[in-house]
Coordinates of C-alpha atoms in Angstrom, one line a residue:
Chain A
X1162 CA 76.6 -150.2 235.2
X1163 CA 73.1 -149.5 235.8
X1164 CA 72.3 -146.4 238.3
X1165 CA 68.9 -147.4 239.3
X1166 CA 67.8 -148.7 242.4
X1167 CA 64.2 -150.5 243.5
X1168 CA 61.6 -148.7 245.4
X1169 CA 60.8 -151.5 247.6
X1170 CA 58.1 -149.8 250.1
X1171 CA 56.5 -147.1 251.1
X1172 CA 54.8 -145.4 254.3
X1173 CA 53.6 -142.6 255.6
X1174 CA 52.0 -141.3 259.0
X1175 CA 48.6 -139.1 258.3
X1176 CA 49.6 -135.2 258.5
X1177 CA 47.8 -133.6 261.0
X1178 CA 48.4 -131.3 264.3
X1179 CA 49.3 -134.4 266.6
X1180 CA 51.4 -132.6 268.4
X1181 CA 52.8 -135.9 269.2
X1182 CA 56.7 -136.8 269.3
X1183 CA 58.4 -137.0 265.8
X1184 CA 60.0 -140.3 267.0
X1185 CA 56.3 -142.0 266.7
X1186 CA 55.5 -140.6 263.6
X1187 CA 58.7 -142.1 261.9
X1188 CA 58.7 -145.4 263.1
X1189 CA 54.8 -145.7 261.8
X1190 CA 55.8 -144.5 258.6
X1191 CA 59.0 -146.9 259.0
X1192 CA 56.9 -150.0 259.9
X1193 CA 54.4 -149.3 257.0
X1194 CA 57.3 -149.0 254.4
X1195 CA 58.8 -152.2 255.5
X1196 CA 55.1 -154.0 255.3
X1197 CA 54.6 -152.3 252.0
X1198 CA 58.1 -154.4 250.9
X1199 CA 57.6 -157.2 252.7
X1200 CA 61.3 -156.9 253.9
X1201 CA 62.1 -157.4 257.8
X1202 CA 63.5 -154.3 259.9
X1203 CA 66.5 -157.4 260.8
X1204 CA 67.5 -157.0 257.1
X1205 CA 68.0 -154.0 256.7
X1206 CA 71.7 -152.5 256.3
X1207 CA 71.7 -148.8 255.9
X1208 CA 69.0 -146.1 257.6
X1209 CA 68.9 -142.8 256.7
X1210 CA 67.3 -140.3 259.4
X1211 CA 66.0 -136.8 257.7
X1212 CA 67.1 -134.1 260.5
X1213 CA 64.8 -132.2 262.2
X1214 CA 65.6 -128.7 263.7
X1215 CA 63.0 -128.5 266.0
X1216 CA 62.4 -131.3 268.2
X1217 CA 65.8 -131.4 270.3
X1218 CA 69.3 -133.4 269.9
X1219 CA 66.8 -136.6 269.1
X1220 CA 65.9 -135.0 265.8
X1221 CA 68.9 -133.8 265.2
X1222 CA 70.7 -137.8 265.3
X1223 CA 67.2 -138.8 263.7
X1224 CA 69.0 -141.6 261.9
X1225 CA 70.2 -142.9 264.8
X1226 CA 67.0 -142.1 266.6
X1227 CA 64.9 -144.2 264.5
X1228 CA 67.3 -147.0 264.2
X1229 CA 67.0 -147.4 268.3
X1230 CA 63.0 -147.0 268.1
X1231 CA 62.8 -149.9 265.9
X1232 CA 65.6 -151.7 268.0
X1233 CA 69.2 -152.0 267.2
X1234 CA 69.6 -154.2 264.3
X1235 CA 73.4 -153.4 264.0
X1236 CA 72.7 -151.3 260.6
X1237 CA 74.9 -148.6 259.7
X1238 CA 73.3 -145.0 260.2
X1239 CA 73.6 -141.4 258.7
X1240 CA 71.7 -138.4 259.2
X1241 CA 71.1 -135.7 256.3
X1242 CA 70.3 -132.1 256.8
X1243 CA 69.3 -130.1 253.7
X1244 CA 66.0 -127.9 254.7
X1245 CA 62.9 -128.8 252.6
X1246 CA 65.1 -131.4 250.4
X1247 CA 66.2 -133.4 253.4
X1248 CA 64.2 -136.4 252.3
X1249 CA 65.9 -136.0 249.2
X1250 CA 69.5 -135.8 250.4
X1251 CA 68.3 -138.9 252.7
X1252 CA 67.6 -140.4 250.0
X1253 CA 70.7 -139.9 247.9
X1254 CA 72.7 -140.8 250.6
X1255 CA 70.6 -144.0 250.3
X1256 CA 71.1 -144.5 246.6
X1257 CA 74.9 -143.8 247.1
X1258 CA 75.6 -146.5 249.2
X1259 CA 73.7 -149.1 247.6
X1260 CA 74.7 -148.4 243.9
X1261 CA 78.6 -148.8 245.9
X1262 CA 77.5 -151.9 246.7
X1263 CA 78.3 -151.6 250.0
X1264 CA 74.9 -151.8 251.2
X1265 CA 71.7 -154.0 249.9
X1266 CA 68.7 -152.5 251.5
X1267 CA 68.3 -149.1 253.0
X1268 CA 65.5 -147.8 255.1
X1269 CA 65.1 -143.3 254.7
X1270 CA 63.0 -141.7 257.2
X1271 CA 61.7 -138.2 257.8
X1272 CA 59.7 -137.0 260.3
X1273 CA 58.7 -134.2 262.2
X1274 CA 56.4 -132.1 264.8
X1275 CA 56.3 -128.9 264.0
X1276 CA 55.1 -125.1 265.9
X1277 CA 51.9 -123.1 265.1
X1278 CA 52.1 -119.9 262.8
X1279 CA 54.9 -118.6 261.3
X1280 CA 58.4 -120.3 260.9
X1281 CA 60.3 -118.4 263.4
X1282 CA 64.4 -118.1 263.4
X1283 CA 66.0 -119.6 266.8
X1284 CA 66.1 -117.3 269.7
X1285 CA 68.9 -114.6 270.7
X1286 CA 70.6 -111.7 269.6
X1287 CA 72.0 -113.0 265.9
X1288 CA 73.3 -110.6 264.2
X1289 CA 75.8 -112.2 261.5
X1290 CA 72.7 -115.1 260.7
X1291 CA 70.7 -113.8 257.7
X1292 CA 68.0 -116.1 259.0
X1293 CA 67.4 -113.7 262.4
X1294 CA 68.5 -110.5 260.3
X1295 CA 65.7 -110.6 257.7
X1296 CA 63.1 -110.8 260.5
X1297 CA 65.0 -108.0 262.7
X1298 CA 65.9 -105.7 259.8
X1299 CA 63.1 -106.2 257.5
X1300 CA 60.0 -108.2 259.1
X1301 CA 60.5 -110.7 256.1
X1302 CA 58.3 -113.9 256.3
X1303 CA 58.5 -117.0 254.5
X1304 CA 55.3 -115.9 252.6
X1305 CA 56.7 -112.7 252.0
X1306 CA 59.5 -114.4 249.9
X1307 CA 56.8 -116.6 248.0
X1308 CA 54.7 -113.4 247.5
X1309 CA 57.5 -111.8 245.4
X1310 CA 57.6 -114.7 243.3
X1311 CA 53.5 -114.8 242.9
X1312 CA 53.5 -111.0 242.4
X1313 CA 56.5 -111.2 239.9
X1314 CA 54.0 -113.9 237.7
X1315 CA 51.3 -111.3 238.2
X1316 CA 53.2 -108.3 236.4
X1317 CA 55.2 -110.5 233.7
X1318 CA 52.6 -112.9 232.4
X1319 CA 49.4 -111.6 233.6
X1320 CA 48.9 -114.3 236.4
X1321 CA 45.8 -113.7 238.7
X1322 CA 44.5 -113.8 241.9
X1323 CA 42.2 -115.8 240.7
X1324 CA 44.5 -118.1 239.0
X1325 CA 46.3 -118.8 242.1
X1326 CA 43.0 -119.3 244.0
X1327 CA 42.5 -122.5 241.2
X1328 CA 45.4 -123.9 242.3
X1329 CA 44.0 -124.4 245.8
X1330 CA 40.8 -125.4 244.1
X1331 CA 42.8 -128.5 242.3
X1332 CA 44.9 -129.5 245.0
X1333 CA 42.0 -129.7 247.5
X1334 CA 39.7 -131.5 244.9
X1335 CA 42.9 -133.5 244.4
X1336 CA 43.9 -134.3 248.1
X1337 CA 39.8 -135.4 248.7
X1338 CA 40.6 -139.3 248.7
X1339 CA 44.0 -139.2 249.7
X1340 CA 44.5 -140.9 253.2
X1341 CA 47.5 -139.5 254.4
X1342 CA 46.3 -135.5 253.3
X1343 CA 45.8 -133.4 256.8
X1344 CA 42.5 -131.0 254.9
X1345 CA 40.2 -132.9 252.7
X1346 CA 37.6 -130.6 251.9
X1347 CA 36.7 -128.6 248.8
X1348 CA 37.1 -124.7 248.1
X1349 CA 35.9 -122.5 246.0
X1350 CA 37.7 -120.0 244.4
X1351 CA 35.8 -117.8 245.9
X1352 CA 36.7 -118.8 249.6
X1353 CA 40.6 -118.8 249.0
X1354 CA 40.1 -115.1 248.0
X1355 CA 38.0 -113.9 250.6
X1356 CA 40.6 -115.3 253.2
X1357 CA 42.7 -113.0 254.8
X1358 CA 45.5 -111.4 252.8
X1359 CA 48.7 -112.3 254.2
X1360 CA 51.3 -110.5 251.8
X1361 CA 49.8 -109.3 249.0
X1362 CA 49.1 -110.6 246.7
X1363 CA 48.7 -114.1 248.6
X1364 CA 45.8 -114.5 250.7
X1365 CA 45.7 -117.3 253.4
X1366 CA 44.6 -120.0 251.7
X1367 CA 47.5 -119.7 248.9
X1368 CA 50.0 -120.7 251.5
X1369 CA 50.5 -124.2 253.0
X1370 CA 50.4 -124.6 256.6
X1371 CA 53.2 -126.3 258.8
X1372 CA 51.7 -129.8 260.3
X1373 CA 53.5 -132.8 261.6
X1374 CA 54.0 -135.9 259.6
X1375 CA 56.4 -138.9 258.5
X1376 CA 57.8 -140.6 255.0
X1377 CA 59.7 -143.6 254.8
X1378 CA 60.9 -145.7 251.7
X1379 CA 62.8 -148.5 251.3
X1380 CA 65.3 -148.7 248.6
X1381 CA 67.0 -151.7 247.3
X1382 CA 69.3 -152.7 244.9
X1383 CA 67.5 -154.1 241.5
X1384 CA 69.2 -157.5 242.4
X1385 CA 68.4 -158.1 245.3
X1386 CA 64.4 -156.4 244.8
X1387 CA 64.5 -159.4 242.0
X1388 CA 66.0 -161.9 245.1
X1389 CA 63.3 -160.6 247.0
X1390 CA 60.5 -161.9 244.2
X1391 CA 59.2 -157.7 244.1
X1392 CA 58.1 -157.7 240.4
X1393 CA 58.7 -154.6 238.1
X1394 CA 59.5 -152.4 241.1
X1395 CA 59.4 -148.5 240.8
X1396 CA 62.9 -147.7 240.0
X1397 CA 64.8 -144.0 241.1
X1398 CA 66.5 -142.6 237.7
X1399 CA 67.4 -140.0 239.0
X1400 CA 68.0 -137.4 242.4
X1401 CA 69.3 -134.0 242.0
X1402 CA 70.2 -132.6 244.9
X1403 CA 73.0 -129.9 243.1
X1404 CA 73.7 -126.4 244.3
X1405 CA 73.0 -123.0 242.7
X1406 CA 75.7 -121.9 240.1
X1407 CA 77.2 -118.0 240.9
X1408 CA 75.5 -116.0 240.4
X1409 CA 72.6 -116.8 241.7
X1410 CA 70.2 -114.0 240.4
X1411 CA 66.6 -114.8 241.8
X1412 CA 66.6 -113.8 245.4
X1413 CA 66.3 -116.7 248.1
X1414 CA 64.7 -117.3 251.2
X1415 CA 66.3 -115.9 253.7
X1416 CA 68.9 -114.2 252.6
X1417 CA 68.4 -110.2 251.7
X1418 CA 70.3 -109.8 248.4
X1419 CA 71.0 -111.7 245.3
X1420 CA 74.5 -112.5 243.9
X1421 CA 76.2 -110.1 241.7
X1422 CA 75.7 -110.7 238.4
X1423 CA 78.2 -108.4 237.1
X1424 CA 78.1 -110.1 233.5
X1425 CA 74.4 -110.3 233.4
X1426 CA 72.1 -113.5 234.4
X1427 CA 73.1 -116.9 234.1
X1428 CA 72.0 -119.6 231.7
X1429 CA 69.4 -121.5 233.9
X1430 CA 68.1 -120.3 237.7
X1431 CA 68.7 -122.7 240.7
X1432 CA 65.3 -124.7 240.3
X1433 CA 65.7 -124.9 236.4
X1434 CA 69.2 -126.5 237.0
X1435 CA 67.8 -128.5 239.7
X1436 CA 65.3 -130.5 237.1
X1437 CA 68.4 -130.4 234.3
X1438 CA 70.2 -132.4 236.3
X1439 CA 67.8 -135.1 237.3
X1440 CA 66.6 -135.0 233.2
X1441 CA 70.1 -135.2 232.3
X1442 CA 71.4 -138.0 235.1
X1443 CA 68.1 -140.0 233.8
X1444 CA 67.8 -139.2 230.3
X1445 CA 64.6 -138.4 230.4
X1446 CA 62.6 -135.6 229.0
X1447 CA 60.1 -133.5 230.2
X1448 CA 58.0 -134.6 227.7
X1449 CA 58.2 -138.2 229.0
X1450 CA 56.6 -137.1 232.5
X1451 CA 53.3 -138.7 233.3
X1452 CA 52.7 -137.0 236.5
X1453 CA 54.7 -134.1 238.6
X1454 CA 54.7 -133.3 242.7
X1455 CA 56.2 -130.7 243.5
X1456 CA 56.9 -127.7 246.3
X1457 CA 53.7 -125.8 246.9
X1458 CA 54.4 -123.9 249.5
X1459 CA 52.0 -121.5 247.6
X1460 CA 49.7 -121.5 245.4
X1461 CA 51.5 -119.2 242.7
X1462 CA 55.0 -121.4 243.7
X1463 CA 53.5 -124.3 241.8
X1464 CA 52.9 -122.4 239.0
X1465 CA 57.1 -121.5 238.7
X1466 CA 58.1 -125.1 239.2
X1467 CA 55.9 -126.1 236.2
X1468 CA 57.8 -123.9 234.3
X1469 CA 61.4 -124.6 235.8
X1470 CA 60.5 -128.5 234.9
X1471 CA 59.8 -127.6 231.9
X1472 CA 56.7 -128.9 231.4
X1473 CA 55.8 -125.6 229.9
X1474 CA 57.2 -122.6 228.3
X1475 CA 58.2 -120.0 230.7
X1476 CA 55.3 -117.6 231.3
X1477 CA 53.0 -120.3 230.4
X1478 CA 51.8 -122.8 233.4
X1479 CA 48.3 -120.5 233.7
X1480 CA 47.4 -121.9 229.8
X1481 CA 48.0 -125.4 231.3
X1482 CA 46.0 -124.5 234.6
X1483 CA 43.3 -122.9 232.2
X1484 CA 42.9 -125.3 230.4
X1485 CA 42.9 -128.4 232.8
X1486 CA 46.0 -129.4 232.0
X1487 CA 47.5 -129.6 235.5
X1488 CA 44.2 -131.5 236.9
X1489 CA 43.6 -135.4 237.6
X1490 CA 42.9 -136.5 233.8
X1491 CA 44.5 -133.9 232.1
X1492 CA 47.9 -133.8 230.2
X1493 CA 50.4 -133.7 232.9
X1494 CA 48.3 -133.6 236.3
X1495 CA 50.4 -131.7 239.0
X1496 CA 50.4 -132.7 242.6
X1497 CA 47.8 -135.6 242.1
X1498 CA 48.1 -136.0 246.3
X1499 CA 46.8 -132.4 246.7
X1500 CA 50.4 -131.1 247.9
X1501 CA 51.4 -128.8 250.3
X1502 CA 47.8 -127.4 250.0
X1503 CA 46.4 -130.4 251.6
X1504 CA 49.1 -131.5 253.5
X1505 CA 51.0 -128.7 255.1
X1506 CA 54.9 -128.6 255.1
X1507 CA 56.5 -131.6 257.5
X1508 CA 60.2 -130.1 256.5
X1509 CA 62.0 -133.1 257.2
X1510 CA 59.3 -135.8 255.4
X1511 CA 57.8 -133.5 252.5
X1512 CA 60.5 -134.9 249.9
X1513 CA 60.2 -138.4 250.6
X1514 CA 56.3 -137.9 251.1
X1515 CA 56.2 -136.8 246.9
X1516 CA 58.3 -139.9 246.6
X1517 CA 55.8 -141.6 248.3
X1518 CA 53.1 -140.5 246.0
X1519 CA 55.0 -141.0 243.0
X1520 CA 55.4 -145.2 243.8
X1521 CA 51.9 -145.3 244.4
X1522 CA 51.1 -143.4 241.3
X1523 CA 53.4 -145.6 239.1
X1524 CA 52.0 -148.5 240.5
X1525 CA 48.6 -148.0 239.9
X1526 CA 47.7 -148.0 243.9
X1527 CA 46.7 -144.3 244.2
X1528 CA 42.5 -144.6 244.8
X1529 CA 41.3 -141.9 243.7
X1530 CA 43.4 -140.0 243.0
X1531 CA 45.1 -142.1 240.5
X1532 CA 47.1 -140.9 237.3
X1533 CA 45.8 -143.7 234.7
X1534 CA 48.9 -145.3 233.2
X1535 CA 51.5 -143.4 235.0
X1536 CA 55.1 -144.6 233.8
X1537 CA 57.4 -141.4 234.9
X1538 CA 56.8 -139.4 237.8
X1539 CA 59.3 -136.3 238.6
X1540 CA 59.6 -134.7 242.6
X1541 CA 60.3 -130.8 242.7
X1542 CA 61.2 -128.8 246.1
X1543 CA 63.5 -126.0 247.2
X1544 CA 64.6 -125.1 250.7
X1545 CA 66.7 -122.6 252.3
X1546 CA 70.6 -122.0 251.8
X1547 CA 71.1 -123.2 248.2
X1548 CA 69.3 -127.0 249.3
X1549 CA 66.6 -127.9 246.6
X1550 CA 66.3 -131.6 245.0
X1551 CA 64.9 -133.3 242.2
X1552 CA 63.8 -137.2 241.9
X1553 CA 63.3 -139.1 238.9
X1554 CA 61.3 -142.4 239.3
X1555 CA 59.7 -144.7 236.6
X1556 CA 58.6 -148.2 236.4
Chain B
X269 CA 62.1 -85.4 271.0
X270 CA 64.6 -88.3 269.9
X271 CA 68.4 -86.6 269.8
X272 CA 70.0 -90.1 268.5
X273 CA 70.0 -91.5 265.8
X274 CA 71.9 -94.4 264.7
X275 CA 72.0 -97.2 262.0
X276 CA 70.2 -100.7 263.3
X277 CA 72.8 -102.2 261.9
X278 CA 76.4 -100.6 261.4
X279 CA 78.3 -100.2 258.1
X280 CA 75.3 -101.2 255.7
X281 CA 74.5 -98.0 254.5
X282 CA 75.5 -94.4 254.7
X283 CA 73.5 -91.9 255.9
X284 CA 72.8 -88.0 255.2
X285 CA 71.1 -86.3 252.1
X286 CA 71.8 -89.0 249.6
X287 CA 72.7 -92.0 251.6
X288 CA 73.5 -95.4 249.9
X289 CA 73.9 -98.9 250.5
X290 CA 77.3 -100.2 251.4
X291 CA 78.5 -103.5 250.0
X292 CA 82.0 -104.8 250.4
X293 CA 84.1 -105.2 247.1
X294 CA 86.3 -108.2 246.1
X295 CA 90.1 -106.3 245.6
X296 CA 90.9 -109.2 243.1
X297 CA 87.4 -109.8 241.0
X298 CA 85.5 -106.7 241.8
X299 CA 82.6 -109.4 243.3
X300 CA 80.3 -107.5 245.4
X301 CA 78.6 -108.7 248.0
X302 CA 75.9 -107.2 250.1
X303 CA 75.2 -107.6 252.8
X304 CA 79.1 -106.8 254.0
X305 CA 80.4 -109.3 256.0
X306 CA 81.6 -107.7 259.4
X307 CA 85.1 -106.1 259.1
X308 CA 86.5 -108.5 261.2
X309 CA 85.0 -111.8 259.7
X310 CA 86.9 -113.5 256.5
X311 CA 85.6 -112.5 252.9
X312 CA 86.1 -115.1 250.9
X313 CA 84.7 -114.2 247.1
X314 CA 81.3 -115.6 246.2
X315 CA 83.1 -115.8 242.5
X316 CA 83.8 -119.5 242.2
X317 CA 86.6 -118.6 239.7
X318 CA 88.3 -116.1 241.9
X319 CA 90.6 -116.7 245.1
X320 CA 90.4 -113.4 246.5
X321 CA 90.4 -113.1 250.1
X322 CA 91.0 -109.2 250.7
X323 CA 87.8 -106.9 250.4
X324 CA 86.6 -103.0 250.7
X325 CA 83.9 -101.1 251.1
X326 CA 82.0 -99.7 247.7
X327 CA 78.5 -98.0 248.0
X328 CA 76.1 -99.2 245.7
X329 CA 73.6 -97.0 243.3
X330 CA 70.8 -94.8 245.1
X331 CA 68.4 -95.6 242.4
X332 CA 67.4 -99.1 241.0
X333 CA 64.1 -101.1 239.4
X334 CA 61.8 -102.8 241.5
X335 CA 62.4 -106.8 240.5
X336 CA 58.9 -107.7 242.9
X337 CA 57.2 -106.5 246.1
X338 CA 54.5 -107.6 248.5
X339 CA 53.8 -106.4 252.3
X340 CA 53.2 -107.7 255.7
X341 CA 49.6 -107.0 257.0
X342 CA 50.3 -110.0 259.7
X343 CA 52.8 -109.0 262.5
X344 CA 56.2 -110.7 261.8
X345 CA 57.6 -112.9 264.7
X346 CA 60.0 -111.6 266.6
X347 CA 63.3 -110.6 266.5
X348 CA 60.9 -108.1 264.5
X349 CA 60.1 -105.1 267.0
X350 CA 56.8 -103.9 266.4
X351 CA 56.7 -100.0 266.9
X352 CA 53.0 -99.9 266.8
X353 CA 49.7 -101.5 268.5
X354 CA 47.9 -102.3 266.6
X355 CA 50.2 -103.5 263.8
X356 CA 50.2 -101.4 260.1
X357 CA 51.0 -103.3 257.6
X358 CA 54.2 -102.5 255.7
X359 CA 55.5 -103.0 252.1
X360 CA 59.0 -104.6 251.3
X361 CA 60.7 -104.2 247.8
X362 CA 63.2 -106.6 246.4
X363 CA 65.2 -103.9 243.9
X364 CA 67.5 -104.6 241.2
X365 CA 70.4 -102.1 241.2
X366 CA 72.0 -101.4 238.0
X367 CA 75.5 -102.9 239.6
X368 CA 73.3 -106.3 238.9
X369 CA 72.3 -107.0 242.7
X370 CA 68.7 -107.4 243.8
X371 CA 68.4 -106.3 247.4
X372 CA 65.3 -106.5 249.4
X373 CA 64.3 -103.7 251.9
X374 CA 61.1 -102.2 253.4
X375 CA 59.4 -99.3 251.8
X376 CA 59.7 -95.8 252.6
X377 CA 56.6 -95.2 255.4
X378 CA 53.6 -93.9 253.7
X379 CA 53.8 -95.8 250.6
X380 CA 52.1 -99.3 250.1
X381 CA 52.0 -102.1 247.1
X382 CA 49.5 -99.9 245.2
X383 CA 52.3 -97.4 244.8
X384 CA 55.0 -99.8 243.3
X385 CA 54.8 -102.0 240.1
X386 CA 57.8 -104.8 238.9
X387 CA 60.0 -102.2 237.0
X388 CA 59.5 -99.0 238.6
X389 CA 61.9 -96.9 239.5
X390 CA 62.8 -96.4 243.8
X391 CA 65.2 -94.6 245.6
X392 CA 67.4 -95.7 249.3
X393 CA 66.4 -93.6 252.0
X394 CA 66.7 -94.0 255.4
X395 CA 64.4 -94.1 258.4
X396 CA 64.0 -95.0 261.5
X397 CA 62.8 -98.9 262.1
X398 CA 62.4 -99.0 265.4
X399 CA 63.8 -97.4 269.0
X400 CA 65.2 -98.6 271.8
X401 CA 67.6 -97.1 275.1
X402 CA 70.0 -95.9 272.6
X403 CA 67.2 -93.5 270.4
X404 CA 65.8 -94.6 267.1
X405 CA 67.5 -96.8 265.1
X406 CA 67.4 -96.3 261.7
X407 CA 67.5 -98.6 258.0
X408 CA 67.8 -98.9 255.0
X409 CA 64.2 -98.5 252.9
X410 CA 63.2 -98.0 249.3
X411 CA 61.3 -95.1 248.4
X412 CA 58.8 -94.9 244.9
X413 CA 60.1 -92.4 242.7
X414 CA 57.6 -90.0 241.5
X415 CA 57.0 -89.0 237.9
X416 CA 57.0 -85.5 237.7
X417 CA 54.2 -85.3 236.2
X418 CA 52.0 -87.6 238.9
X419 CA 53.7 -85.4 241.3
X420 CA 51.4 -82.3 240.1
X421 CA 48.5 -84.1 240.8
X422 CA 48.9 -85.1 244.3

């Protein structure tokens, strides 16, 4: 039995600092995926809200929320909740149903309007939530987790600042004719490393802003994409969405300690199995991949998942930087949309937004930015409390 | 001058000359954990293979590697209490202990990310994080360990 499913449409709402409700941002992205397929809202059977955690008992029913926005249809509804793989998990739950065959075409939103500054924990005196104790305890940041990873490349391979800084340099070259990016601008290498530092070694411009935004796809079943007359659609091979094995050895955001790894470390780390298995459910290689987005939450971050896709060696992704490699017309160009860099991190929207990408990549639709004959795009993200996803597609 | 003195957070670490961390101890597997749960909370193991249910307390190494480190030089959000105004920066450590945890902390007061390296060696000592009605309130932080002989020239 085949386990791929059609790509029908996509949308997405610019990213920007609207500041407007999440619900409006959703049902544009919604109304553009179902144009993009040319499938009425009436048909569809299954929707998929990606939570969101800040916006109130709306975001946290989204799938019901957006099925109301776009008027009842009578379609069957679920909400996922998985931190920066949401979209993924949305997705899954998506794929699931369909490849059951107990649904035919499935609309997956994410959305969200998010606060200035830093990612703050929820109010009150928390003192069993490892979330509120690394900020009480320890004054640990989001970007002080990504700066132990960046610093960690720094002493092991020789990584530096200035490597990082090209990473911003790509991305924003990258992101220059894309649409939907919130900062299309250049920079220089030399203006990402006279912003400010904000935990050494990762200076402002290394880490992605938050910003509001929204990601729909529509997923089908091959059958009925081929009832439908959509020709060669993008098909998903593949979503990971598995958990870390014990023990878990490379410290995660936000917890304050590793696992014990009394026996030494395990085979693979969390993000390395989190590509395995979407290689593995796919049978695909690494060395099949056209064209990779992935997490970006800094700079030096995109670096690692190169590496734990196995595009590279480990200890290797600055030869690919170096050498090109990474950029628009290289060997394996690396967030062709500009990534987090240019769009800032919209939790609930980010993983369906590299899905996004991806179908517009694959087919041939991405001005400007476009990876010439594309045939295998792979998604990479991790969030909080063991969540992390993977996605496969290929046409 | 402050009389009290107590942990931020009780039954993490000990305190004194040579304080340690305190993690809790699976009594089936030998699974450490750390942070401990709270006494009264369930501990079920982490171990996937192991049903244990029944843990203890078991202080961890004073001396371990540094696995990475960075600082803050922006002012964390609260619940972080700032205990200065201006803000100083402050380094934090993630540090492997030879047990095979890696637990993050802040670094002793005084010393910054030009005094640490991935691999060095640090040492637990505790200090005062902040203070409040009760007196300061003290945690756990990882302190570089000098060489002897960088020591002479300082």
């Amino acid at each position: 039995m085949s386990k791929q499913v059609a790509v029908a449409g996509v949308g997405m709402h610019p990213w920007g600092k609207g500041g407007r409700p999440f619900v409006e941002y959703g049902v544009h992205a919604a109304r553009a995926a179902l144009a993009d397929s040319g499938i009425a809202w009436r048909d569809v059977d299954f929707v998929v809200g990606g939570e969101t955690v800040r916006n109130g008992y709306a975001g946290y029913v989204a799938g019901s929320t957006f099925a109301s926005a776009l008027g009842w249809n009578g379609a069957r509804i679920a909400t996922s909740y998985a931190a920066c793989a949401t979209g993924a998990q949305a997705l899954d739950t998506a794929r699931a149903r369909i490849l059951a065959g107990l649904s035919e075409v499935a609309l997956v939103v994410g959305a969200d309007t998010t606060p200035k500054g830093f990612l703050a924990p929820n109010a009150g005196e928390r003192w069993t939530d490892p979330d509120w104790l690394r900020f009480r305890l320890l004054g640990m940041t989001n970007p002080a987790y990504f700066a132990l990873y960046a610093r960690r490349r720094m002493d092991l391979y020789g990584a530096t600042s200035e490597d990082f800084a090209q990473v911003k340099v790509k991305n924003a070259r990258h992101g220059l004719e894309n649409p939907y990016a919130r900062y299309r601008k250049e920079v220089a290498v030399a203006d990402v490393l006279g912003s400010a530092i904000v935990s050494d070694p990762l200076h402002l411009l290394d880490i992605c802003a938050t910003s509001d935004g929204a990601a729909a796809v529509v997923l089908t079943s091959l059958e009925y994409a081929q009832r439908a007359g959509i020709a060669d659609p993008v098909r998903v091979e593949a979503i990971s969405t598995v958990t870390p094995t014990f023990p878990n050895t490379v410290i995660d955001m936000p917890l304050l300690a590793t696992d014990h790894a009394a026996g030494g470390p395990p085979e693979r780390t969390f993000k390395e199995a989190l590509a395995l298995a979407a290689y593995e459910e796919a049978g695909i290689a690494p060395d099949d991949v056209d064209v990779a987005e992935v997490y970006d939450l800094s700079t030096a971050l995109e670096l690692d998942w190169i590496e734990d896709l196995g595009l590279c060696k480990r200890g290797e992704a600055e030869v690919l930087l170096r050498a090109g490699d990474t950029t628009l017309g290289g060997r394996i160009p690396v967030n062709p949309s500009g990534g987090l860099a240019c769009f800032g991190e919209a939790v609930p929207a980010q993983a369906l937004a590299q899905v996004c990408e991806l179908t517009w990549q694959l087919r041939g639709q991405a001005t400007g930015r476009q990876v010439e004959g594309a045939r295998v795009g792979i998604t990479a993200n991790q969030g909080l409390f063991g969540h992390g996803s993977s996605v496969l597609l290929a046409r | 001058m402050s009389t009290t003195s107590t942990p931020a957070v009780a039954g993490w670490f000990t305190t004194g000359d040579e304080p340690r961390l305190v993690a809790s101890r699976c009594t089936a597997c030998g699974t450490l954990v750390f942070p401990p749960p709270p006494p009264e909370a369930a501990s079920f193991c982490r171990n996937p293979d192991c049903d244990g249910e029944q843990h203890e307390p078991a202080e961890l190494s004073r001396l371990g590697r540094v696995w990475s480190y960075t600082d803050a030089q922006y002012q964390p959000p609260a619940p972080y209490v700032p205990t200065t105004d201006p803000f100083e920066p402050f380094a934090l450590a993630a540090v492997e202990l030879p047990e095979g945890l890696v637990v993050l902390g802040q670094v002793a007061a005084g010393y910054g990310v030009a005094d640490l390296a991935v691999g060095a060696e640090v040492e637990l000592v505790v200090e005062t994080l902040y203070e409040d009605e009760s007196g300061a309130r003290t945690t756990w932080r990882w302190k570089p360990v000098v060489e002897l002989g960088e020591e002479a020239d300082q």
